[in-house]
Coordinates of N, CA and C in Angstrom, one line a residue:
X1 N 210.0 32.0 -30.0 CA 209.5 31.8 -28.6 C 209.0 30.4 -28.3
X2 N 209.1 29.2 -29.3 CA 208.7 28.2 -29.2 C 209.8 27.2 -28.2
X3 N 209.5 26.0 -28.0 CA 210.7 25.4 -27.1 C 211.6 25.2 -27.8
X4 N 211.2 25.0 -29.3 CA 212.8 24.9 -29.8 C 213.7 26.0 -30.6
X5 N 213.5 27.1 -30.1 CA 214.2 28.4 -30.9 C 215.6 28.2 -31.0
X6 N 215.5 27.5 -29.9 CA 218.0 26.9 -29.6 C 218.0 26.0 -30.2
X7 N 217.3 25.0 -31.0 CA 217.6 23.9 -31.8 C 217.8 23.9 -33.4
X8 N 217.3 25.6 -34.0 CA 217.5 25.1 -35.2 C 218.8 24.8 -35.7
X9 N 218.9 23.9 -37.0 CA 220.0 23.1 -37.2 C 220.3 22.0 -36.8
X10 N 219.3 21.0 -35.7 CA 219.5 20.2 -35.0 C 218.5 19.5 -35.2
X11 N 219.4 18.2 -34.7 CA 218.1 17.2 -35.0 C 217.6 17.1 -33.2
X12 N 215.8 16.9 -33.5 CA 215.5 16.6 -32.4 C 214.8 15.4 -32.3
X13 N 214.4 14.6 -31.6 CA 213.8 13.5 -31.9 C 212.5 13.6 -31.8
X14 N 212.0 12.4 -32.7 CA 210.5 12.6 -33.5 C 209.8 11.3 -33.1
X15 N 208.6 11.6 -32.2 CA 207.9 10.5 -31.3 C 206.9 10.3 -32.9
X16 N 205.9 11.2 -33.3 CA 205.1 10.8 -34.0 C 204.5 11.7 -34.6
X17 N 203.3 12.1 -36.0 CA 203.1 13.1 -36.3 C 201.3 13.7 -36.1
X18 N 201.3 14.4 -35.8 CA 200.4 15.1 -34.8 C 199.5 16.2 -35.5
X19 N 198.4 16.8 -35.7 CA 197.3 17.2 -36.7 C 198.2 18.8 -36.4
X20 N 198.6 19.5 -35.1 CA 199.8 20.5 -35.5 C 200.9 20.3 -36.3
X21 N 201.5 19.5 -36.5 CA 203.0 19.2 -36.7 C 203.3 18.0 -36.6
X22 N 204.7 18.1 -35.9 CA 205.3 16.8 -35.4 C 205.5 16.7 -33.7
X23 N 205.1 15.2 -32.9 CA 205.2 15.0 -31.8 C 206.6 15.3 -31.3
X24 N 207.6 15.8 -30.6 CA 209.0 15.6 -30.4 C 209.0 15.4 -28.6
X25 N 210.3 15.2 -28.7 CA 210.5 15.4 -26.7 C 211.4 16.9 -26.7
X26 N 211.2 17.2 -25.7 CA 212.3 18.7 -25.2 C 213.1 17.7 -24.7
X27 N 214.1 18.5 -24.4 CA 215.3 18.4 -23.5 C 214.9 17.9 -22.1
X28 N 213.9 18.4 -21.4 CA 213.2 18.0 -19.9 C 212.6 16.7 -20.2
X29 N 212.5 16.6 -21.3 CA 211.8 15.0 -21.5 C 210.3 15.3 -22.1
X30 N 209.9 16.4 -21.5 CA 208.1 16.4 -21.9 C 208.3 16.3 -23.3
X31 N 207.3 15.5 -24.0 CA 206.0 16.0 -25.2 C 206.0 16.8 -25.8
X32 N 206.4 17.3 -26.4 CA 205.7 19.0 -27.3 C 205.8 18.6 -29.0
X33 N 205.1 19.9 -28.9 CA 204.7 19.8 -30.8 C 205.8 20.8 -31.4
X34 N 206.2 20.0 -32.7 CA 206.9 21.5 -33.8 C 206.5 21.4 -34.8
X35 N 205.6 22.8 -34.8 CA 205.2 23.0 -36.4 C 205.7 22.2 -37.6
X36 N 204.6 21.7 -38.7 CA 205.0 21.8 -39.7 C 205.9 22.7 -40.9
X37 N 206.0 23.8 -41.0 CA 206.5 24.5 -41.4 C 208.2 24.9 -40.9
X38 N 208.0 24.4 -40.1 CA 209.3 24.7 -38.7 C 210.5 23.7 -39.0
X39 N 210.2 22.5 -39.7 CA 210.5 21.4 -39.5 C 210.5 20.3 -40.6
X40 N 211.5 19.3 -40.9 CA 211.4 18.4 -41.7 C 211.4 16.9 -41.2
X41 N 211.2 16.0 -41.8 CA 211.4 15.2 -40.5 C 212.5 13.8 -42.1
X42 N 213.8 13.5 -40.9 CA 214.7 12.9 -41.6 C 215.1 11.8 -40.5
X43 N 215.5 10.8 -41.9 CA 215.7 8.7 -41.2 C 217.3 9.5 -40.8
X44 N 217.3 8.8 -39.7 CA 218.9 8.9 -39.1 C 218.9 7.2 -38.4
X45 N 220.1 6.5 -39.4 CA 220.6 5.5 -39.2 C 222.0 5.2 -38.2
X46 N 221.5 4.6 -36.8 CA 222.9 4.8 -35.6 C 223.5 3.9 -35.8
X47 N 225.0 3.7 -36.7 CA 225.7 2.5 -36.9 C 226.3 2.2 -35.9
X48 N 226.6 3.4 -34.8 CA 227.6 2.8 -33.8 C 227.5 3.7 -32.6
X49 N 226.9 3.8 -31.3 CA 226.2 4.5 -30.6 C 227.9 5.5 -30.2
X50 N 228.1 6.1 -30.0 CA 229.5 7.4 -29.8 C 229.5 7.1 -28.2
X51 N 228.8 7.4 -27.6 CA 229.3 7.4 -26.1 C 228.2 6.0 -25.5
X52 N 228.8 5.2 -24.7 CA 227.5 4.4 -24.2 C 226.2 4.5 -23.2
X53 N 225.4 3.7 -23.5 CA 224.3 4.4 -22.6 C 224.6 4.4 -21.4
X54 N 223.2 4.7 -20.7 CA 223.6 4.3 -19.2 C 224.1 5.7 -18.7
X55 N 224.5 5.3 -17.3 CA 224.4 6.7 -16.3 C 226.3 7.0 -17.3
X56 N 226.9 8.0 -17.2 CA 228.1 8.6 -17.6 C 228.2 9.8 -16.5
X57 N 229.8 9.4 -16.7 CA 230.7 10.0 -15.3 C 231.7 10.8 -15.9
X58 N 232.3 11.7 -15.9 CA 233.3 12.9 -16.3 C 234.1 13.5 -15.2
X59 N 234.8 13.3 -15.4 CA 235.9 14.0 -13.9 C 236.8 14.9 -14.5
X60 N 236.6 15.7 -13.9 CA 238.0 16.6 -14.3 C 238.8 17.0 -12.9
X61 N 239.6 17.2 -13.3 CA 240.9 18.2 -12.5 C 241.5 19.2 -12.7
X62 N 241.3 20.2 -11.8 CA 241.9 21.4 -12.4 C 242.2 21.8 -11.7
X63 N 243.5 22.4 -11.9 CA 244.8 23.1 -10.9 C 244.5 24.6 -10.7
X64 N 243.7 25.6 -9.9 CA 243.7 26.7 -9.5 C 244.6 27.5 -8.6
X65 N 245.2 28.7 -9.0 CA 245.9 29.4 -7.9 C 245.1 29.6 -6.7
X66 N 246.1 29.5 -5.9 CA 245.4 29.7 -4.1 C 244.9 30.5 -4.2
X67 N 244.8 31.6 -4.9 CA 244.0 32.6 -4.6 C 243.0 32.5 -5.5
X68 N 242.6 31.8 -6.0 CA 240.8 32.0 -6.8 C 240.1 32.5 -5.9
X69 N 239.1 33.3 -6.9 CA 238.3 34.6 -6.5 C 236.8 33.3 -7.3
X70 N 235.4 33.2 -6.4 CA 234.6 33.1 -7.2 C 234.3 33.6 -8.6
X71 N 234.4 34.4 -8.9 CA 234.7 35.1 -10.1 C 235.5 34.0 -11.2
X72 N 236.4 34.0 -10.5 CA 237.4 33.3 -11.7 C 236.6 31.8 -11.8
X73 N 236.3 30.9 -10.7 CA 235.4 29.9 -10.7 C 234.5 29.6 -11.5
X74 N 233.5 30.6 -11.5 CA 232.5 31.1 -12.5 C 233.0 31.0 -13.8
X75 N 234.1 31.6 -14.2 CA 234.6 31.8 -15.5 C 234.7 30.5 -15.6
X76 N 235.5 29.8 -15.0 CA 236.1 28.2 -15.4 C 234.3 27.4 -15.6
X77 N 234.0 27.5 -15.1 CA 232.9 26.8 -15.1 C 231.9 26.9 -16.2
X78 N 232.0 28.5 -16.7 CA 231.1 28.3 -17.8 C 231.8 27.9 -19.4
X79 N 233.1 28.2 -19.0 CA 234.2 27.4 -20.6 C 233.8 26.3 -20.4
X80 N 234.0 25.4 -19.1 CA 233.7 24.1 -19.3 C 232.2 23.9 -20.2
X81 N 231.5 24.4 -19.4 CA 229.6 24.1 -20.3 C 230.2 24.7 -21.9
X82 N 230.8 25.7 -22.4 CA 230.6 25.3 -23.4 C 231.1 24.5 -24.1
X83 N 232.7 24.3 -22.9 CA 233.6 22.6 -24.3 C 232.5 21.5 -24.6
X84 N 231.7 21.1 -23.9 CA 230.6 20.3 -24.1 C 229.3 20.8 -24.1
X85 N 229.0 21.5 -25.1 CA 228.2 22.0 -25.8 C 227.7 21.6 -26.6
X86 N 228.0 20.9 -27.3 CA 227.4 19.8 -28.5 C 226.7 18.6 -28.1
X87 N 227.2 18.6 -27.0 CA 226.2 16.8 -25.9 C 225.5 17.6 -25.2
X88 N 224.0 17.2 -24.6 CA 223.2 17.2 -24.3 C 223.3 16.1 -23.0
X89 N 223.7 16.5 -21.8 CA 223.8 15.8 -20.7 C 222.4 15.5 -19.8
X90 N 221.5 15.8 -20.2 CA 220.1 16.0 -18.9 C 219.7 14.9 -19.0
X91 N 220.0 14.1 -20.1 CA 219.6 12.7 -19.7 C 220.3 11.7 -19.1
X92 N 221.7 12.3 -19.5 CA 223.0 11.2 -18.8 C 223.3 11.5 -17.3
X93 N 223.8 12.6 -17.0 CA 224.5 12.9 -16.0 C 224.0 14.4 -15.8
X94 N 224.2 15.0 -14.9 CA 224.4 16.4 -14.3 C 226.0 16.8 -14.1
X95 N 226.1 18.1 -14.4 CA 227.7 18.9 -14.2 C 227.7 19.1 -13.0
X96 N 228.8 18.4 -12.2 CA 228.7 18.9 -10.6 C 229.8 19.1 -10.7
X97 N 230.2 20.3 -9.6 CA 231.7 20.6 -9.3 C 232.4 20.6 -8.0
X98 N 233.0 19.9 -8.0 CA 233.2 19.6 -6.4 C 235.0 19.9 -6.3
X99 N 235.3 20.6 -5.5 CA 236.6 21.0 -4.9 C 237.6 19.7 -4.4
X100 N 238.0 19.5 -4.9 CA 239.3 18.4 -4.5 C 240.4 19.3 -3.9
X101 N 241.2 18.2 -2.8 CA 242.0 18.6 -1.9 C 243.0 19.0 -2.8

């Protein structure tokens, strides 16, 4: 029930260590604590940053039959959130979907 019950397995980032635990950021950005017990805390060396900082843009295209049903939309929409499932967008960008002609 803690904020990070979806992270184990993951690294999260580590501001500093704190008389509960360890200082971390959530995903919204706030502050929070994770238990000592909860948690290890490991050097992660970034030899070469994977995507660049800064704002990040993603476009897609996708060819629907004329007859899409919201339903089907919905479907499409949530395969997409999971193909990128492994990146953590709330700091880069927001998923918008916008209908092209």
């Amino acid at each position: 029930m803690l904020w990070y019950a979806d992270k184990v397995g993951q690294l999260v980032e580590y501001i500093r260590p704190c008389p509960e635990g360890y200082m971390s950021r959530e995903p919204s950005g706030h502050a929070n604590i994770v238990r000592v017990g909860d948690a290890e805390v490991v050097e992660v060396t970034v030899i070469e940053q994977a995507i660049p900082p800064g704002p990040l843009r993603i476009m897609l295209e996708v060819e629907l039959p004329e007859q899409s049903t919201p339903m089907l939309v919905n479907r499409l929409r949530q395969q997409l959130y999971r193909a990128v499932e492994g990146y953590d967008f709330s700091h880069t960008a927001k998923c918008t979907f916008v209908p092209l002609p």
